[in-house]
Short mmCIF file of C-alpha atoms in Angstrom, two decimals:
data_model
loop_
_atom_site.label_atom_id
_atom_site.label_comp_id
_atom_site.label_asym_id
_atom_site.label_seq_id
_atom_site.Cartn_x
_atom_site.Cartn_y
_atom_site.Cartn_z
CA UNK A 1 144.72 89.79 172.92
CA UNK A 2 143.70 86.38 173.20
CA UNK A 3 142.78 84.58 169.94
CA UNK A 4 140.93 81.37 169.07
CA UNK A 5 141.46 79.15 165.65
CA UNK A 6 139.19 75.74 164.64
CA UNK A 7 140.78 74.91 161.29
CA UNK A 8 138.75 72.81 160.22
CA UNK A 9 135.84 74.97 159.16
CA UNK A 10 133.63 71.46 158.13
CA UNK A 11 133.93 67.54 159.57
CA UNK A 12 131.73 64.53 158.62
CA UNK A 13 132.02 61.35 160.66
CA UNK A 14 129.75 58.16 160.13
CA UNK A 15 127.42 57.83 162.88
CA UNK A 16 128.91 55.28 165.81
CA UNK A 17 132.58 56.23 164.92
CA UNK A 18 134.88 58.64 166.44
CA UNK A 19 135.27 62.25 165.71
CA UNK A 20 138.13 64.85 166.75
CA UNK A 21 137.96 68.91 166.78
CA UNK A 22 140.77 70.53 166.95
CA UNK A 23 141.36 73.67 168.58
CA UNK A 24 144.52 76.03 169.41
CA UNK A 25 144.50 79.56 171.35
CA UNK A 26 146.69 81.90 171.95
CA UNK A 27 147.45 84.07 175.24
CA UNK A 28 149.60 85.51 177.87
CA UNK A 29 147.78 84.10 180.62
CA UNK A 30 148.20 82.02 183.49
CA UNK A 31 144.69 81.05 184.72
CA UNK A 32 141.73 80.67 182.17
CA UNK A 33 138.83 78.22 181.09
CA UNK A 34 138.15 76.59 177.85
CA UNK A 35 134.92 75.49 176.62
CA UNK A 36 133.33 73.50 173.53
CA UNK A 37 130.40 74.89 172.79
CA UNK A 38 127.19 73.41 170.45
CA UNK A 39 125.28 75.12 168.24
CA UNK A 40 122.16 73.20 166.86
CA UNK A 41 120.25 74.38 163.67
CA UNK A 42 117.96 75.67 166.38
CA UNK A 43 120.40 78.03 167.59
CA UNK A 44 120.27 77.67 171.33
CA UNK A 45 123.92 77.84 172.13
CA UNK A 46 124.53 74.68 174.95
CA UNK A 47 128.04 73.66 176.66
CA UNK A 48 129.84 70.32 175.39
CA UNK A 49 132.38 70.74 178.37
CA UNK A 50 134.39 72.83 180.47
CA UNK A 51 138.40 72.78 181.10
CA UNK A 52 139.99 74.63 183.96
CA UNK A 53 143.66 75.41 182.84
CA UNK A 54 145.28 74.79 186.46
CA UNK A 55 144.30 71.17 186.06
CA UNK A 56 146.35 68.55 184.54
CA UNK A 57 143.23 65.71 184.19
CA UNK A 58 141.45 66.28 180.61
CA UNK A 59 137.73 67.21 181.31
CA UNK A 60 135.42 64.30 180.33
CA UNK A 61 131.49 64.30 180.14
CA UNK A 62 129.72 61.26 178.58
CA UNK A 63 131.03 60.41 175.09
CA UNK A 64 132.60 63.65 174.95
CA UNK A 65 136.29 64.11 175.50
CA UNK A 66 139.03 66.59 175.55
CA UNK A 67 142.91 66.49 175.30
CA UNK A 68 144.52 69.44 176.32
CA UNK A 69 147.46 70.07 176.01
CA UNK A 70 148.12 73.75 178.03
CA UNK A 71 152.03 74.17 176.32
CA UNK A 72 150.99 73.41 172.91
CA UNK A 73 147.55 75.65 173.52
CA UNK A 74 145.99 73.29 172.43
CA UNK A 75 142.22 72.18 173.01
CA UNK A 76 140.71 69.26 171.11
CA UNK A 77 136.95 68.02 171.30
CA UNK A 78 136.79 63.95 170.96
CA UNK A 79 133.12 62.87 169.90
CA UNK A 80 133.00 59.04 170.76
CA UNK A 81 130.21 56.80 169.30
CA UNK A 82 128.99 59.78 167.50
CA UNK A 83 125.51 60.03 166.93
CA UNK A 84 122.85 61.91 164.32
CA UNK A 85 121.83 64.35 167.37
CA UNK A 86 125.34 65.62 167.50
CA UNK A 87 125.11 67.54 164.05
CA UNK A 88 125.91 71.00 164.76
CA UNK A 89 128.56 73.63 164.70
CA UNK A 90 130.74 73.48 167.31
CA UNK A 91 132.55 76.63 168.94
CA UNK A 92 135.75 76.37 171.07
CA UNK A 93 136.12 79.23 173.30
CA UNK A 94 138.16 80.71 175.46
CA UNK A 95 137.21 82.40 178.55
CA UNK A 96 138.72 85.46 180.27
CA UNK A 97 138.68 87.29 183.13
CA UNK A 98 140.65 90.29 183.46
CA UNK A 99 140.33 92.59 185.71
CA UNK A 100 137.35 91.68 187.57
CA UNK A 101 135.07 91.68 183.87
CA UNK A 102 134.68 88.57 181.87
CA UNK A 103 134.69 87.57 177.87
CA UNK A 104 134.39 84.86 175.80
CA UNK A 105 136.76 84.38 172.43
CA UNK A 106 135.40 82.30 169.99
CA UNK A 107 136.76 80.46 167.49
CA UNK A 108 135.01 80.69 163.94
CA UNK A 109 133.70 77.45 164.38
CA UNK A 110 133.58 73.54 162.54
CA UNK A 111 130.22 72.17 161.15
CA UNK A 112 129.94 68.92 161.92
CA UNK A 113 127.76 66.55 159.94
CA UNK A 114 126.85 63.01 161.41
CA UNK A 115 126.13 60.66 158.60
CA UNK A 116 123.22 57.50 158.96
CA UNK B 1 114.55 77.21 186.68
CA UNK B 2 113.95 79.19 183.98
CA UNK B 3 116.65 79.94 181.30
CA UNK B 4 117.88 82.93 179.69
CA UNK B 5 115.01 84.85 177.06
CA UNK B 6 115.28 87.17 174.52
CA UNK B 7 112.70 89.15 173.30
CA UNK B 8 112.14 89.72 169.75
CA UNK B 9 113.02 86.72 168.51
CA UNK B 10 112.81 88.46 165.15
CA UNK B 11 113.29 91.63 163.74
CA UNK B 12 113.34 93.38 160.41
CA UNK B 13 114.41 97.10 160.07
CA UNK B 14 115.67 99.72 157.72
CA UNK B 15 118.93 101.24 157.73
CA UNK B 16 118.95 104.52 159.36
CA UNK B 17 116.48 103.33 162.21
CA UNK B 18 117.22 102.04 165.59
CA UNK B 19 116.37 99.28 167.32
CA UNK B 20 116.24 97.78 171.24
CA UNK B 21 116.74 94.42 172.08
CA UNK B 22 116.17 92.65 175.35
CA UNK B 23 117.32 90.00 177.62
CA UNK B 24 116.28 88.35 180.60
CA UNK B 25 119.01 86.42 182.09
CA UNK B 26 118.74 83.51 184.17
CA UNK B 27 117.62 84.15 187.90
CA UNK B 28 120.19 84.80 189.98
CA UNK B 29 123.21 85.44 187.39
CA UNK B 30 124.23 89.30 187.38
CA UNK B 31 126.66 89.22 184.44
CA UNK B 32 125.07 89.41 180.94
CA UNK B 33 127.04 89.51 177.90
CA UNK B 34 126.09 90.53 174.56
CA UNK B 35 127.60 88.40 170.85
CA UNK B 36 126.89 89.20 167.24
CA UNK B 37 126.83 86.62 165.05
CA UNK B 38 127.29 86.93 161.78
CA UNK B 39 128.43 84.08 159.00
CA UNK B 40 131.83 86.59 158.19
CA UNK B 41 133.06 87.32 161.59
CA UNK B 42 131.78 84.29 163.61
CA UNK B 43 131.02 85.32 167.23
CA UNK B 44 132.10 88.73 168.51
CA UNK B 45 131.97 89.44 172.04
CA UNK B 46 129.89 93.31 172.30
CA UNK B 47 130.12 93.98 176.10
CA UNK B 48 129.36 92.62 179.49
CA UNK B 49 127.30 93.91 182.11
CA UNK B 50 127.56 93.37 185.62
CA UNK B 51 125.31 94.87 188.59
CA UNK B 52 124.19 97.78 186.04
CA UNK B 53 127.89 98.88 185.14
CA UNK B 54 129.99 97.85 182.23
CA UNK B 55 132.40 96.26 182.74
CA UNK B 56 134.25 95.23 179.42
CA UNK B 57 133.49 96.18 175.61
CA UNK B 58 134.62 95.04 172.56
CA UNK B 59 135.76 96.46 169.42
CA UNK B 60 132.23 97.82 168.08
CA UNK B 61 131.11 101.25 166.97
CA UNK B 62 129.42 103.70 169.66
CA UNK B 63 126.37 102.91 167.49
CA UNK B 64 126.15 99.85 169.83
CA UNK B 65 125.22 100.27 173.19
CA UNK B 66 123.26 98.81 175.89
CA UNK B 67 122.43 98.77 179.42
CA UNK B 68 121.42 96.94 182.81
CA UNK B 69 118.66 97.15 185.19
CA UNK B 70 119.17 96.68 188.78
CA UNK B 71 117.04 93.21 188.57
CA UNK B 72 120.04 92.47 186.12
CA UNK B 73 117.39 92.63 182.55
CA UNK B 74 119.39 94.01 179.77
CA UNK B 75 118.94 95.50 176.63
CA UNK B 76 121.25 96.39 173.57
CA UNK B 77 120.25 99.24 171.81
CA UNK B 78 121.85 99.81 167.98
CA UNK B 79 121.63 103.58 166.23
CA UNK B 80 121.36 104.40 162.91
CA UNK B 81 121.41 100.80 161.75
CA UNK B 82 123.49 99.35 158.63
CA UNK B 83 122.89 96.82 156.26
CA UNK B 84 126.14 95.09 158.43
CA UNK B 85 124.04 95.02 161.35
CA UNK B 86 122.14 92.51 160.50
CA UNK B 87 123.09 89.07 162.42
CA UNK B 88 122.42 86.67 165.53
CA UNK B 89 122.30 89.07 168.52
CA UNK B 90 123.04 86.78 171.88
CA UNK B 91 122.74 87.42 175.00
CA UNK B 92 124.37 85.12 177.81
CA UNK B 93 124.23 85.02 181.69
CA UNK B 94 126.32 83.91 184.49
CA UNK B 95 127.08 84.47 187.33
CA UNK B 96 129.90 87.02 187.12
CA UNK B 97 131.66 86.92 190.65
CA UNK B 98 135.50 86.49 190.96
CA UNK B 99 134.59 83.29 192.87
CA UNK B 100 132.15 81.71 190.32
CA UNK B 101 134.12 81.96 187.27
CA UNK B 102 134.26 78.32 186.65
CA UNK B 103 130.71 78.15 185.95
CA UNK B 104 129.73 78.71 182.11
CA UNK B 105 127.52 81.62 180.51
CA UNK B 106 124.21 80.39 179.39
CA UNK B 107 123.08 81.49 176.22
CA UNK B 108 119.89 82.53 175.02
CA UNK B 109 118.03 81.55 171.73
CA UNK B 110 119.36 85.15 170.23
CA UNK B 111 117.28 87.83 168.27
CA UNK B 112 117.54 87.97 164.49
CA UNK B 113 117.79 91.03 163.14
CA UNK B 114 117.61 91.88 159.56
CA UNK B 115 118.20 95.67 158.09
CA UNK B 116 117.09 96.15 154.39
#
């Protein structure tokens, strides 16, 4: 079964600076998709960014950032010129589909705090 | 276009009853999957739903079950509810063909239940 692990269950950063996630999976597969995933205090769930695993190129969206590294299963989230609206948890998951159904795996997620 | 709903947004119930929770996924998508959250276990994946059939599960009592209606609606229904019920019930949508797997579930804003 696959499994996801964040272990760093809380981060800070100082608003403007640099932040990085970390993230590592585990499978047996060949072909999958990795997400970040944002969770405001609200609790509307929204996508950070997507990663196919076939492709080399580390997925990039804005100030957001990956580095993926697919031997080390490893899936880091970089947060560049961080800012107070990015407070939230954040939720790496990994994304199957087996046998014509699909399923997320979540990891247990890092609380991010963006301070003024 | 209008994004995934979930209807209650709140509930409060006492152990023993049952409850029935819906959601209304995104127009279009035909795979809906259901999540509990909970502050223990993070995010656990229930089931997934695709053109009324399921077609994965997760590692939940019988208690839980749910269904889907042929314009792709779902509900969750929970039996004989226990104090551990009580969490962030999600529901996400996507599109759910071999083809379209790329493409991200959308989440909705979730139900919370509470059983006293």
């Amino acid at each position: 079964a696959q499994t996801v692990t964040q272990s760093q269950p809380e981060m800070s950063v100082q608003e403007a600076e640099t932040v990085t996630l970390s993230c590592t999976y585990d499978t047996s597969e060949s072909d999958y998709y990795l997400f970040w995933y944002k969770q405001p205090p609200s609790r509307q769930m929204i996508l950070v960014i997507r990663q196919e695993a076939y492709k080399q190129q580390n997925a990039t969206e804005n100030r957001f950032s990956v580095n993926f590294q697919k031997a080390a299963k490893s899936f880091s989230l970089k947060i560049s010129d961080s800012q107070l609206g990015d407070a939230a948890m954040y939720f790496c998951a990994y994304r199957s589909f087996q046998g014509g159904s699909e399923k997320l795996v979540f990891g247990k997620g890092t609380k991010l705090t963006v301070n003024p | 276009k209008a994004g995934v709903t979930q209807t209650p947004r709140y509930l409060i119930k006492t152990r023993g009853q049952q409850v029935t929770l819906s959601c209304s996924p995104i127009s279009g998508h035909r795979s809906v999957s259901w999540y509990q959250q909970t502050p223990g276990q993070g995010l656990q994946f229930l089931f997934e739903y695709f053109s009324e059939t399921q077609r994965n599960k997760g590692n939940f009592p019988g208690r839980f079950s749910g269904r889907q209606f042929s314009n792709s609606r779902s509900e969750m229904n929970v039996s004989t509810l226990e104090l551990g019920d009580s969490a962030l019930y999600l529901c996400a949508s996507s599109p759910g063909l071999a083809g379209s797997f790329r493409y991200e579930q959308y989440f909705g804003p979730g139900t919370r239940l509470t059983v006293t």
